[in-house]
Amino acid sequence: MNSTETLTQFSARTPLSLCLRAAARDAALRVLSWNRRIDSSNNWIRFPFYHHVFEDERAGFHRQLTYLCNFGEFISLDDALTMFDAGTKIDGRYFCITFDDGLKSCHWGAAPILNELSVPAVFYVITDMIGRRLEPDSDDARVTFGFQGRDTTLDFLDWEELRQLADSGFVIGSHTSGHAKLATLETAEARIEMQKSKSELEAALLRPCKHFCPPYGIPGLHFLPARDGGLAREVGYRSLVSGQRGPNGAGTDPFFIKRDHLLANWGLHQVRYFMSLD
């Protein structure tokens, strides 16, 4: 089966009930976002994150980044950490873009647009999936990624593509070795997930792997902030990002950074709503 290149292909077998729910949700967000505004009065760093930018999402992704330019400056994760470490008030408003999972569309869908707009980004990859293909309804698709029932084949970045991204100035971070829910693992197992992926990335890319992202990302449910933040620090990472929404301010713990999940095909009303939440 050919690799999925469009969101239309990826969503082809989405049940009607979920399609109707998505339509109702979009209608509700159009109303809720009417009087919402992205905060321009306070100082913050927000971390929009994505999983894919398929061919039919490229225009939407470009539109979203261009829109966000009206409200803040795009910076690298290392620059954000410097601001957090300073402990003083953040002067301005900033966005730091990240991607989870390491799907191949990061290379051919997202990276060209990021380069065009001079936007830095971090790509968190699952080392066990590098160069692999996720077949429809396989155990990996159903159990590890929750894609049961989707008539789609997803390809992951290979090592050469990761080297190209790194050589272009993008940062490659760890998303564990096997996309594990760290909260379900014993401490020693969680450490292995972090250490193994870090070592593999550093050996293959010949550069430090400094940043970590626990899969799924909800604190307390998918990872244990107190334990896993400490483990990430011990293993040698400089940061841990979560899936909890909200802005980050002065003195933010670099091992508990909030992020805002976006989909590249969302309308600007959805972006405005979610990026206005505290």
Short mmCIF file of C-alpha atoms in Angstrom, two decimals:
data_model
loop_
_atom_site.label_atom_id
_atom_site.label_comp_id
_atom_site.label_asym_id
_atom_site.label_seq_id
_atom_site.Cartn_x
_atom_site.Cartn_y
_atom_site.Cartn_z
CA MET A 1 0.00 0.00 0.00
CA ASN A 2 1.28 3.47 -0.87
CA SER A 3 2.23 5.86 1.88
CA THR A 4 -0.38 8.32 3.10
CA GLU A 5 0.28 11.72 1.56
CA THR A 6 -2.97 13.58 2.27
CA LEU A 7 -5.23 14.13 5.25
CA THR A 8 -8.08 12.94 3.04
CA GLN A 9 -6.39 9.54 2.75
CA PHE A 10 -5.60 9.47 6.45
CA SER A 11 -9.23 10.22 7.37
CA ALA A 12 -10.86 8.00 4.74
CA ARG A 13 -12.29 5.47 7.20
CA THR A 14 -13.16 7.84 10.01
CA PRO A 15 -16.59 6.76 11.35
CA LEU A 16 -19.52 9.02 10.51
CA SER A 17 -20.14 9.62 14.22
CA LEU A 18 -16.65 11.10 14.61
CA CYS A 19 -17.08 13.23 11.49
CA LEU A 20 -20.34 14.63 12.87
CA ARG A 21 -18.71 15.26 16.23
CA ALA A 22 -15.85 17.13 14.55
CA ALA A 23 -18.30 19.27 12.57
CA ALA A 24 -20.29 20.11 15.71
CA ARG A 25 -17.07 20.93 17.56
CA ASP A 26 -15.94 23.25 14.78
CA ALA A 27 -19.30 25.05 14.81
CA ALA A 28 -19.07 25.48 18.57
CA LEU A 29 -15.52 26.83 18.34
CA ARG A 30 -16.59 29.39 15.75
CA VAL A 31 -18.98 30.79 18.35
CA LEU A 32 -16.60 30.46 21.31
CA SER A 33 -13.73 32.10 19.43
CA TRP A 34 -15.76 35.17 18.42
CA ASN A 35 -14.54 37.31 21.31
CA ARG A 36 -11.27 35.46 21.93
CA ARG A 37 -7.94 37.15 21.30
CA ILE A 38 -4.38 35.91 21.52
CA ASP A 39 -2.93 37.77 24.50
CA SER A 40 -0.87 40.77 23.43
CA SER A 41 -0.67 42.44 26.83
CA ASN A 42 1.48 39.93 28.74
CA ASN A 43 4.85 38.30 28.13
CA TRP A 44 4.97 34.60 27.36
CA ILE A 45 6.32 31.74 25.26
CA ARG A 46 3.82 29.34 23.70
CA PHE A 47 4.70 26.02 22.11
CA PRO A 48 2.33 25.06 19.26
CA PHE A 49 2.87 21.41 18.30
CA TYR A 50 1.81 19.24 15.41
CA HIS A 51 2.11 15.62 14.30
CA HIS A 52 1.86 15.90 10.51
CA VAL A 53 1.64 18.32 7.62
CA PHE A 54 0.22 16.29 4.73
CA GLU A 55 0.05 17.60 1.18
CA ASP A 56 -3.47 19.00 1.60
CA GLU A 57 -2.47 20.63 4.91
CA ARG A 58 0.49 22.61 3.59
CA ALA A 59 -1.55 25.71 2.72
CA GLY A 60 -3.21 25.63 6.14
CA PHE A 61 0.12 25.24 7.93
CA HIS A 62 1.59 28.18 6.01
CA ARG A 63 -1.50 30.26 6.86
CA GLN A 64 -1.28 29.40 10.56
CA LEU A 65 2.39 30.32 10.86
CA THR A 66 1.84 33.56 8.98
CA TYR A 67 -1.09 34.35 11.29
CA LEU A 68 0.94 33.67 14.44
CA CYS A 69 3.62 36.07 13.18
CA ASN A 70 1.15 38.87 13.98
CA PHE A 71 1.30 38.06 17.68
CA GLY A 72 4.85 36.98 18.45
CA GLU A 73 8.29 36.01 17.25
CA PHE A 74 9.38 32.45 16.43
CA ILE A 75 12.36 31.27 18.47
CA SER A 76 14.30 28.06 19.00
CA LEU A 77 13.83 25.80 22.00
CA ASP A 78 17.36 26.61 23.18
CA ASP A 79 16.53 30.32 23.12
CA ALA A 80 13.35 29.62 25.10
CA LEU A 81 15.35 27.70 27.71
CA THR A 82 17.77 30.60 28.02
CA MET A 83 14.83 32.88 28.83
CA PHE A 84 13.43 30.41 31.37
CA ASP A 85 16.82 29.95 33.03
CA ALA A 86 17.33 33.71 33.37
CA GLY A 87 14.49 33.79 35.90
CA THR A 88 13.60 37.35 34.95
CA LYS A 89 10.48 38.64 33.23
CA ILE A 90 10.23 37.54 29.62
CA ASP A 91 10.32 40.59 27.42
CA GLY A 92 7.91 39.97 24.56
CA ARG A 93 5.80 37.20 23.11
CA TYR A 94 7.26 34.15 21.42
CA PHE A 95 6.33 30.89 19.70
CA CYS A 96 8.39 27.70 19.62
CA ILE A 97 7.20 25.07 17.09
CA THR A 98 7.56 21.35 17.77
CA PHE A 99 6.46 18.09 16.11
CA ASP A 100 5.80 14.69 17.68
CA ASP A 101 6.32 11.14 16.33
CA GLY A 102 8.67 11.79 13.39
CA LEU A 103 6.35 11.10 10.47
CA LYS A 104 7.85 11.46 7.00
CA SER A 105 5.58 14.42 6.23
CA CYS A 106 7.77 16.43 8.61
CA HIS A 107 10.46 16.27 5.93
CA TRP A 108 8.49 16.91 2.73
CA GLY A 109 5.45 18.73 4.16
CA ALA A 110 6.56 20.86 7.11
CA ALA A 111 10.28 21.54 6.67
CA PRO A 112 10.06 23.43 3.33
CA ILE A 113 7.49 25.83 4.80
CA LEU A 114 9.46 26.27 8.00
CA ASN A 115 12.56 27.05 5.93
CA GLU A 116 10.66 29.47 3.71
CA LEU A 117 9.42 31.42 6.74
CA SER A 118 12.69 31.05 8.73
CA VAL A 119 10.89 29.30 11.58
CA PRO A 120 12.98 27.06 13.89
CA ALA A 121 11.45 23.76 15.01
CA VAL A 122 12.09 20.63 17.05
CA PHE A 123 11.18 17.17 15.71
CA TYR A 124 10.70 14.57 18.46
CA VAL A 125 11.21 11.10 16.99
CA ILE A 126 10.55 7.54 18.14
CA THR A 127 13.81 5.73 17.49
CA ASP A 128 12.26 2.26 17.12
CA MET A 129 10.11 3.64 14.28
CA ILE A 130 12.87 5.39 12.29
CA GLY A 131 12.70 4.23 8.67
CA ARG A 132 9.68 2.03 9.35
CA ARG A 133 6.18 1.88 7.87
CA LEU A 134 3.02 1.65 9.96
CA GLU A 135 0.56 -0.61 8.18
CA PRO A 136 -3.24 -0.29 8.59
CA ASP A 137 -4.65 -2.17 11.59
CA SER A 138 -1.26 -3.61 12.54
CA ASP A 139 -0.56 -4.16 16.23
CA ASP A 140 1.65 -1.06 16.23
CA ALA A 141 -1.10 1.01 14.59
CA ARG A 142 -3.83 -0.19 16.94
CA VAL A 143 -1.99 -0.53 20.22
CA THR A 144 0.97 1.84 20.08
CA PHE A 145 -0.64 4.69 18.12
CA GLY A 146 -4.39 4.14 18.47
CA PHE A 147 -5.07 4.16 14.72
CA GLN A 148 -7.48 1.22 14.73
CA GLY A 149 -9.81 1.18 11.73
CA ARG A 150 -7.85 3.67 9.62
CA ASP A 151 -7.19 2.69 6.04
CA THR A 152 -3.81 4.35 5.96
CA THR A 153 -0.13 3.58 5.83
CA LEU A 154 2.21 5.97 7.61
CA ASP A 155 5.92 6.22 6.86
CA PHE A 156 8.40 7.50 9.42
CA LEU A 157 11.51 9.56 8.82
CA ASP A 158 14.61 7.55 8.01
CA TRP A 159 18.11 8.31 9.22
CA GLU A 160 19.14 10.19 6.08
CA GLU A 161 16.10 12.47 6.31
CA LEU A 162 16.85 13.12 9.97
CA ARG A 163 20.43 14.06 9.06
CA GLN A 164 19.12 16.44 6.41
CA LEU A 165 16.78 18.09 8.92
CA ALA A 166 19.56 18.41 11.48
CA ASP A 167 21.98 19.79 8.87
CA SER A 168 19.32 22.38 7.95
CA GLY A 169 19.35 23.67 11.53
CA PHE A 170 16.33 21.85 12.92
CA VAL A 171 16.62 20.13 16.30
CA ILE A 172 16.01 16.40 16.67
CA GLY A 173 14.69 15.36 20.07
CA SER A 174 13.63 12.09 21.66
CA HIS A 175 10.05 10.81 21.85
CA THR A 176 11.26 7.61 23.61
CA SER A 177 12.41 4.48 21.83
CA GLY A 178 9.02 2.74 21.63
CA HIS A 179 6.31 5.41 22.14
CA ALA A 180 5.62 4.11 25.62
CA LYS A 181 3.24 5.62 28.16
CA LEU A 182 5.83 6.32 30.80
CA ALA A 183 3.25 6.44 33.61
CA THR A 184 2.65 2.70 33.11
CA LEU A 185 6.34 1.84 33.42
CA GLU A 186 8.56 1.21 36.40
CA THR A 187 11.26 3.79 36.99
CA ALA A 188 14.01 1.62 35.50
CA GLU A 189 11.93 0.97 32.36
CA ALA A 190 11.15 4.66 31.91
CA ARG A 191 14.85 5.47 32.22
CA ILE A 192 15.68 2.93 29.50
CA GLU A 193 13.10 4.48 27.14
CA MET A 194 14.78 7.86 27.60
CA GLN A 195 18.39 6.71 27.57
CA LYS A 196 18.16 4.25 24.66
CA SER A 197 16.59 6.76 22.30
CA LYS A 198 19.03 9.49 23.32
CA SER A 199 22.05 7.26 22.74
CA GLU A 200 20.79 6.06 19.36
CA LEU A 201 20.10 9.59 18.11
CA GLU A 202 23.48 10.89 19.26
CA ALA A 203 25.37 7.98 17.71
CA ALA A 204 23.61 8.29 14.35
CA LEU A 205 23.41 12.08 14.04
CA LEU A 206 26.76 12.89 15.71
CA ARG A 207 25.31 15.68 17.81
CA PRO A 208 23.83 15.93 21.32
CA CYS A 209 20.20 15.01 21.86
CA LYS A 210 19.17 17.53 24.51
CA HIS A 211 15.37 17.56 24.46
CA PHE A 212 12.73 15.01 25.45
CA CYS A 213 8.99 14.65 24.87
CA PRO A 214 6.96 11.91 26.62
CA PRO A 215 4.40 10.28 24.31
CA TYR A 216 0.74 11.34 24.60
CA GLY A 217 1.83 14.09 26.98
CA ILE A 218 -0.90 14.46 29.60
CA PRO A 219 0.71 14.86 33.04
CA GLY A 220 -0.35 12.33 35.62
CA LEU A 221 -2.05 10.15 32.99
CA HIS A 222 0.68 9.50 30.42
CA PHE A 223 3.78 10.55 32.32
CA LEU A 224 4.66 11.39 35.91
CA PRO A 225 6.01 14.95 36.02
CA ALA A 226 7.93 14.71 39.29
CA ARG A 227 9.56 11.38 38.48
CA ASP A 228 10.03 11.69 34.74
CA GLY A 229 11.28 15.25 34.82
CA GLY A 230 13.95 14.14 37.28
CA LEU A 231 14.81 11.10 35.17
CA ALA A 232 15.15 13.22 32.04
CA ARG A 233 17.52 15.54 33.87
CA GLU A 234 19.58 12.60 35.18
CA VAL A 235 19.81 11.02 31.72
CA GLY A 236 21.23 14.28 30.37
CA TYR A 237 18.33 16.09 28.72
CA ARG A 238 17.91 19.84 29.10
CA SER A 239 14.12 19.94 28.73
CA LEU A 240 10.87 17.99 28.82
CA VAL A 241 7.76 19.21 27.01
CA SER A 242 4.21 18.14 27.84
CA GLY A 243 0.84 18.10 26.12
CA GLN A 244 -0.77 20.44 28.65
CA ARG A 245 -2.00 23.67 27.08
CA GLY A 246 -1.09 27.17 28.13
CA PRO A 247 1.52 29.92 28.03
CA ASN A 248 4.92 29.62 29.69
CA GLY A 249 6.32 32.54 31.66
CA ALA A 250 9.44 33.57 33.52
CA GLY A 251 10.86 30.84 35.71
CA THR A 252 9.08 28.01 33.86
CA ASP A 253 10.50 24.62 34.85
CA PRO A 254 12.38 23.42 31.72
CA PHE A 255 11.27 19.89 32.62
CA PHE A 256 7.59 20.82 32.51
CA ILE A 257 6.90 23.00 29.49
CA LYS A 258 3.30 23.50 28.38
CA ARG A 259 2.39 23.07 24.70
CA ASP A 260 -0.66 23.72 22.52
CA HIS A 261 -1.69 20.97 20.11
CA LEU A 262 -2.79 22.21 16.68
CA LEU A 263 -3.81 20.55 13.43
CA ALA A 264 -2.43 22.13 10.28
CA ASN A 265 -5.82 22.13 8.52
CA TRP A 266 -7.64 23.99 11.32
CA GLY A 267 -9.19 27.31 10.53
CA LEU A 268 -7.77 30.44 12.14
CA HIS A 269 -10.77 30.63 14.48
CA GLN A 270 -9.64 27.34 16.04
CA VAL A 271 -6.06 28.54 16.31
CA ARG A 272 -7.23 31.78 17.90
CA TYR A 273 -9.39 29.94 20.42
CA PHE A 274 -6.81 27.42 21.59
CA MET A 275 -3.92 29.88 21.60
CA SER A 276 -5.95 32.20 23.85
CA LEU A 277 -6.43 29.63 26.61
CA ASP A 278 -4.46 30.10 29.83
#
